PDB file of C-alpha atoms in Angstrom:
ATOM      1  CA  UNK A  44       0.000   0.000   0.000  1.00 57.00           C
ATOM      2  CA  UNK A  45       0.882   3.696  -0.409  1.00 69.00           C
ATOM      3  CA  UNK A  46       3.067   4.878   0.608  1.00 75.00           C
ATOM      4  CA  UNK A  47       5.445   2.143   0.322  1.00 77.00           C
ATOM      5  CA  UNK A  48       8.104   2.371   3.493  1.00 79.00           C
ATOM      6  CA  UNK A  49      11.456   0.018   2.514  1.00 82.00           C
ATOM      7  CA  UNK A  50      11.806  -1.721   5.231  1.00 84.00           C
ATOM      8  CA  UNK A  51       8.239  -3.570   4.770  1.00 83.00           C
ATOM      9  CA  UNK A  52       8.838  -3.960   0.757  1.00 82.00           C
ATOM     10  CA  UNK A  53      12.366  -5.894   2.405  1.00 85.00           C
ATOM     11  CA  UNK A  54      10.078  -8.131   3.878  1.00 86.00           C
ATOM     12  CA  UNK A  55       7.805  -8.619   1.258  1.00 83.00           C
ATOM     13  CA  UNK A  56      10.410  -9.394  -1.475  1.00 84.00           C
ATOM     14  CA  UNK A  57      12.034 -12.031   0.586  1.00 85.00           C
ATOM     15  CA  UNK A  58       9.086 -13.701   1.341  1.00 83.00           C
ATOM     16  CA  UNK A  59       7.905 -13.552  -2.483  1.00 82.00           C
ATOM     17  CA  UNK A  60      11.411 -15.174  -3.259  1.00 81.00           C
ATOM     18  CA  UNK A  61      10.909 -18.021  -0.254  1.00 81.00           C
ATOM     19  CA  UNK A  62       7.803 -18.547  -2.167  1.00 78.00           C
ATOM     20  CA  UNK A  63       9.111 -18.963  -5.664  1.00 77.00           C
ATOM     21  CA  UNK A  64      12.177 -20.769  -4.010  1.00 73.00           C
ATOM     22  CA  UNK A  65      14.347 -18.913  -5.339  1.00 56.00           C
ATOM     23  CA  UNK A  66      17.783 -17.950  -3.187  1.00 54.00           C
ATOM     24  CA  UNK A  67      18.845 -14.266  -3.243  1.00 51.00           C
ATOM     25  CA  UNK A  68      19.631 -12.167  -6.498  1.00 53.00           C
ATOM     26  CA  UNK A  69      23.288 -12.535  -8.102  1.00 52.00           C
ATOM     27  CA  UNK A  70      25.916  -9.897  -6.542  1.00 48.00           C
ATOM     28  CA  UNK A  71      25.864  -8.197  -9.918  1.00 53.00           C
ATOM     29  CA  UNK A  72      21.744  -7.230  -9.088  1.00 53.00           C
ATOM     30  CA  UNK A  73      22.083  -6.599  -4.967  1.00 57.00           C
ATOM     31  CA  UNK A  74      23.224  -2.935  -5.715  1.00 56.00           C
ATOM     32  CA  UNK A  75      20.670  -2.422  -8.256  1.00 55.00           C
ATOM     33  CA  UNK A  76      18.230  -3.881  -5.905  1.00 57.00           C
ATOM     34  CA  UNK A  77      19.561  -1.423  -2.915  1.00 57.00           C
ATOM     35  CA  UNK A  78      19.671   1.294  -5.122  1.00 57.00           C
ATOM     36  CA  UNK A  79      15.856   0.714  -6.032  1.00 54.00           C
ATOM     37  CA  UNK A  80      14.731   0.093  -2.182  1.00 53.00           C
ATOM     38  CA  UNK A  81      16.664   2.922  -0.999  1.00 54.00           C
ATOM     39  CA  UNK A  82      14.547   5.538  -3.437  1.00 53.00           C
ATOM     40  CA  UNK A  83      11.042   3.777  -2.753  1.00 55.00           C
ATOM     41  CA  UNK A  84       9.034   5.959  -0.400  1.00 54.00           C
ATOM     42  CA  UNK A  85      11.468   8.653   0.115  1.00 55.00           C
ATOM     43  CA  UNK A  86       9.870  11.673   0.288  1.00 57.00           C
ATOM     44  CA  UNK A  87      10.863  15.273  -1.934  1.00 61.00           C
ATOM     45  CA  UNK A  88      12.750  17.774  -0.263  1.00 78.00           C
ATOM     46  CA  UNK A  89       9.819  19.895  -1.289  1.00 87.00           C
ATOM     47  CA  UNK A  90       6.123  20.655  -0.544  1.00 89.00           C
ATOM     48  CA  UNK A  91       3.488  21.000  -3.403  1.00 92.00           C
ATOM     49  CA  UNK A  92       1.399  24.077  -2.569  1.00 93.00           C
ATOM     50  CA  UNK A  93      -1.786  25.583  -4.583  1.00 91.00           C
ATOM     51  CA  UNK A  94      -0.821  29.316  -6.107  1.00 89.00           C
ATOM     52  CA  UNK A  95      -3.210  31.156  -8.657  1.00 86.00           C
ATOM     53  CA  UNK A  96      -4.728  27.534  -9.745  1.00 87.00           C
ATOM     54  CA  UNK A  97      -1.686  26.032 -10.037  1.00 91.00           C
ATOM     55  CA  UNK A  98       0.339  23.276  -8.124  1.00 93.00           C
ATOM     56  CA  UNK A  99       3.879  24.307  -7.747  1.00 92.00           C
ATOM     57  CA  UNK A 100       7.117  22.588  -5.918  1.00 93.00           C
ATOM     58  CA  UNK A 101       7.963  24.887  -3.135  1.00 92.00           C
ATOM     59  CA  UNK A 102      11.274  24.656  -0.456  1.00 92.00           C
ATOM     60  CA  UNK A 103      11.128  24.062   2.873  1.00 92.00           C
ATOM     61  CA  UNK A 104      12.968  27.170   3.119  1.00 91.00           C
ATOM     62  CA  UNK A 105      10.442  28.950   1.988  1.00 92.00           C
ATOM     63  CA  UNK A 106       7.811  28.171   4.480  1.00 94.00           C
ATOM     64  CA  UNK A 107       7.676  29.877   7.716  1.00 95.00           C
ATOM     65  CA  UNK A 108       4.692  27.937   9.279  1.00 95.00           C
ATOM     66  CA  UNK A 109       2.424  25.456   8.717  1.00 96.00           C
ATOM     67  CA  UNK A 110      -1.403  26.137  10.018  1.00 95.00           C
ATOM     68  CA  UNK A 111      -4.523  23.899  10.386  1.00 93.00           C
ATOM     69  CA  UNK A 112      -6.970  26.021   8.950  1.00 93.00           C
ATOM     70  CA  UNK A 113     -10.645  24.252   8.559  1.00 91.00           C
ATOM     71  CA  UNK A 114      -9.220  20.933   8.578  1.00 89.00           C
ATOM     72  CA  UNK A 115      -6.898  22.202   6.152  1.00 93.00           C
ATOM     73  CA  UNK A 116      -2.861  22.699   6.262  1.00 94.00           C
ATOM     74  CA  UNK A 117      -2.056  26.000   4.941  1.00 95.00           C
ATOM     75  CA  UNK A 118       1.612  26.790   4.073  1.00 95.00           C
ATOM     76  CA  UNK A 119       2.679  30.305   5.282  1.00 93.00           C
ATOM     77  CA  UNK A 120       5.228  31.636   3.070  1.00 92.00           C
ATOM     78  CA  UNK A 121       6.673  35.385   2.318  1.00 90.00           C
ATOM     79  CA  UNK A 122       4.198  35.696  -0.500  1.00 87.00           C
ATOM     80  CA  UNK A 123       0.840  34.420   1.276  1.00 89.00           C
ATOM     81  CA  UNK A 124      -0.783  31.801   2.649  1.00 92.00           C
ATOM     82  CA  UNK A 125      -1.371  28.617   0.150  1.00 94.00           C
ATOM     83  CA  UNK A 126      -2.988  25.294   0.570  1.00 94.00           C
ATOM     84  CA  UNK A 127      -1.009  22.132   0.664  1.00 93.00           C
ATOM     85  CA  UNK A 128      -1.598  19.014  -1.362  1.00 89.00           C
ATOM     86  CA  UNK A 129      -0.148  15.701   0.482  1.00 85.00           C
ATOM     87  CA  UNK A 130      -0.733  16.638   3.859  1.00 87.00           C
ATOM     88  CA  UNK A 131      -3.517  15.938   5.679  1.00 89.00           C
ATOM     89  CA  UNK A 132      -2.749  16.723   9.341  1.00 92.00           C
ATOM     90  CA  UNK A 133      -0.276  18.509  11.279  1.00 92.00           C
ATOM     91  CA  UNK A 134       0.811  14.866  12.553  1.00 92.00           C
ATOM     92  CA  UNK A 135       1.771  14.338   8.785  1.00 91.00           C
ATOM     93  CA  UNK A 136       3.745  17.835   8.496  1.00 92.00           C
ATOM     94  CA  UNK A 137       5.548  16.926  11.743  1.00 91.00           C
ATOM     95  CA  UNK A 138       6.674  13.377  10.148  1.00 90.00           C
ATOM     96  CA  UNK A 139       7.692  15.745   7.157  1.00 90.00           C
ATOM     97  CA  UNK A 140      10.110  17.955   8.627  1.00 91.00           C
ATOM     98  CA  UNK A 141      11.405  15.403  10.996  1.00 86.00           C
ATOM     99  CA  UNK A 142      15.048  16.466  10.133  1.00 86.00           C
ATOM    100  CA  UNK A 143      14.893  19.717   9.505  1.00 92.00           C
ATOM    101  CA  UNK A 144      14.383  23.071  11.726  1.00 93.00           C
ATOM    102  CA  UNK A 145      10.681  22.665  12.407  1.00 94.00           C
ATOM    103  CA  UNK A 146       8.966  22.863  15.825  1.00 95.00           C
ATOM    104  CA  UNK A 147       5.001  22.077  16.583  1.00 95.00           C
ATOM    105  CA  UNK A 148       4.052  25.367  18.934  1.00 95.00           C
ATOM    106  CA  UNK A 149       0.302  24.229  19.573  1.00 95.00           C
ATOM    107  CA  UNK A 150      -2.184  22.336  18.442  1.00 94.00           C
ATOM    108  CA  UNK A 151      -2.537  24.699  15.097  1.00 94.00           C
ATOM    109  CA  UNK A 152       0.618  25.269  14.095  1.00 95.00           C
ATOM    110  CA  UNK A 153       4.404  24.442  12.955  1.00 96.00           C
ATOM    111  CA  UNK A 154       7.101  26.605  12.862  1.00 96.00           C
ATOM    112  CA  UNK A 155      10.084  27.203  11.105  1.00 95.00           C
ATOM    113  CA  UNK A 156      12.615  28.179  13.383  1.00 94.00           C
ATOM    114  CA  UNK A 157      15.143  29.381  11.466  1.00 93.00           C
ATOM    115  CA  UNK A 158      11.671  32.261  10.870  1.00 93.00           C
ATOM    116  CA  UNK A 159      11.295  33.152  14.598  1.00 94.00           C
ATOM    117  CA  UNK A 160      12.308  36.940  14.913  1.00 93.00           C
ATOM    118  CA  UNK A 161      11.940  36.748  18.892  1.00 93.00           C
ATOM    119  CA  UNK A 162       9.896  35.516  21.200  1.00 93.00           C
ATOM    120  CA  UNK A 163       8.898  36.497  25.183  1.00 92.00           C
ATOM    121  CA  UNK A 164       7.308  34.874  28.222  1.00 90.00           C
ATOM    122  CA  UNK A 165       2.976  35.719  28.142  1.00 89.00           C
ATOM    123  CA  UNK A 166       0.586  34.211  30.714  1.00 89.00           C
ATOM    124  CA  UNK A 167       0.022  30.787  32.244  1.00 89.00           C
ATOM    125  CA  UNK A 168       3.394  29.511  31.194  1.00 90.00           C
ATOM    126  CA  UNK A 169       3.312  29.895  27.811  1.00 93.00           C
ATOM    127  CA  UNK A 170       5.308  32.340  25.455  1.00 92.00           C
ATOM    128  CA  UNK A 171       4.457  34.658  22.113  1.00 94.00           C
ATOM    129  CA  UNK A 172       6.463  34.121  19.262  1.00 94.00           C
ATOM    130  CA  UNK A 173       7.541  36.735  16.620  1.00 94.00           C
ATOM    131  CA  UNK A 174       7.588  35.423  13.049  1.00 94.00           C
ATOM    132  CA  UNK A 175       9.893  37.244  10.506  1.00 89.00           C
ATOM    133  CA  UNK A 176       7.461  37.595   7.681  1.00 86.00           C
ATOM    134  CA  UNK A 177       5.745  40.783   6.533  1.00 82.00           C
ATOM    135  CA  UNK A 178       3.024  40.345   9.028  1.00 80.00           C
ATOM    136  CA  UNK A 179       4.648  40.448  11.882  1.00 85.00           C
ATOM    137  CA  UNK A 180       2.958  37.200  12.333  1.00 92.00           C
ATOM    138  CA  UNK A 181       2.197  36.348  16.032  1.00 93.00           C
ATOM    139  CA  UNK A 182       1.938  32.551  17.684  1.00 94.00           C
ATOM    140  CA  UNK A 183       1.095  31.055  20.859  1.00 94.00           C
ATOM    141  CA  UNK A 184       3.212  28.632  21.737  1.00 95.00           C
ATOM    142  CA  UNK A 185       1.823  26.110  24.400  1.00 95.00           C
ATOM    143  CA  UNK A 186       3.284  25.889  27.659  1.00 93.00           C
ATOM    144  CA  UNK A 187       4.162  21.731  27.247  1.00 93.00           C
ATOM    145  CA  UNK A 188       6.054  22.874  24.122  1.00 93.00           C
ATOM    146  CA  UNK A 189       8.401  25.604  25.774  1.00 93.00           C
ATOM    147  CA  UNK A 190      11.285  22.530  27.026  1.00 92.00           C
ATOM    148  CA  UNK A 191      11.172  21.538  23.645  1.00 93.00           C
ATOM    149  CA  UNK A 192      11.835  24.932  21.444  1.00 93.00           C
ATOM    150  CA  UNK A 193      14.368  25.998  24.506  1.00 91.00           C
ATOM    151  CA  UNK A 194      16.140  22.707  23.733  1.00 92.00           C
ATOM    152  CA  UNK A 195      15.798  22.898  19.874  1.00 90.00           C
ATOM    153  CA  UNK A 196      17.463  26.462  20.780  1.00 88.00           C
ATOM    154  CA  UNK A 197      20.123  25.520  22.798  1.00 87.00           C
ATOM    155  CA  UNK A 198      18.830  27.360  25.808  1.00 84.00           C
TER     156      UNK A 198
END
């Protein structure tokens, strides 16, 4: 099923050769093979967004937060706020940008740190961040996140 993860296609081609009895590929195929598991299911280092009825590739670069908006993930960037096709919760942005310099704030939103101007203590134990866009954009971000951005800071 979509989308394919390698280490169950792994499983699934060994027990398709067990079942055809038929040992392992010759050495001359294994890199091949690798080569082939090793692209299946990785994901582009980009996000398709909706702009003036188009789709277009966009970078993570560009994006300086994610937000559930109606059930819907919008994709904040410099120049507006677009829809985005292939991701259907903020659970499946956060999966996303695994590696890279993103941070869930609150239940509505995912930031880019590398795009957070400043940010100061509010009320209750939570703080306000300061986005860098044109806005200045303004986000909560939840007091059970706070140990987590002052770690992904380095404070």
């Amino acid at each position: 099923l979509k989308p394919v993860e390698s280490d169950r296609l792994k499983v699934s081609v060994e027990r398709v050769r067990e079942l055809l009895g038929k040992k392992a590929p010759d050495t001359d195929q294994q890199p091949e093979m690798n080569g082939l598991l090793a692209a299946v299911g990785k994901p582009l280092q980009r996000l398709t967004v909706e702009k003036n009825g188009r789709l277009q590739l966009i970078s993570f670069d560009a994006v300086v937060y994610f937000e559930l908006v109606d059930r819907k993930i919008m994709v904040n960037t410099y120049d507006g706020s677009h829809p985005c096709h292939g991701l259907a919760t903020l659970d499946d942005v956060e999966a996303r940008v695994d590696n890279l310099p993103f941070l869930r704030v609150n239940r509505s939103a995912v930031v880019n740190l590398d795009r957070v101007r400043e940010f100061s203590p509010w009320t209750g134990g939570k703080y306000t961040l300061v986005l860098d866009d044109d806005g200045p954009t303004e986000l909560t971000l939840s007091r059970g996140r706070v140990k987590d951005f002052k770690q992904r800071l380095g404070l």
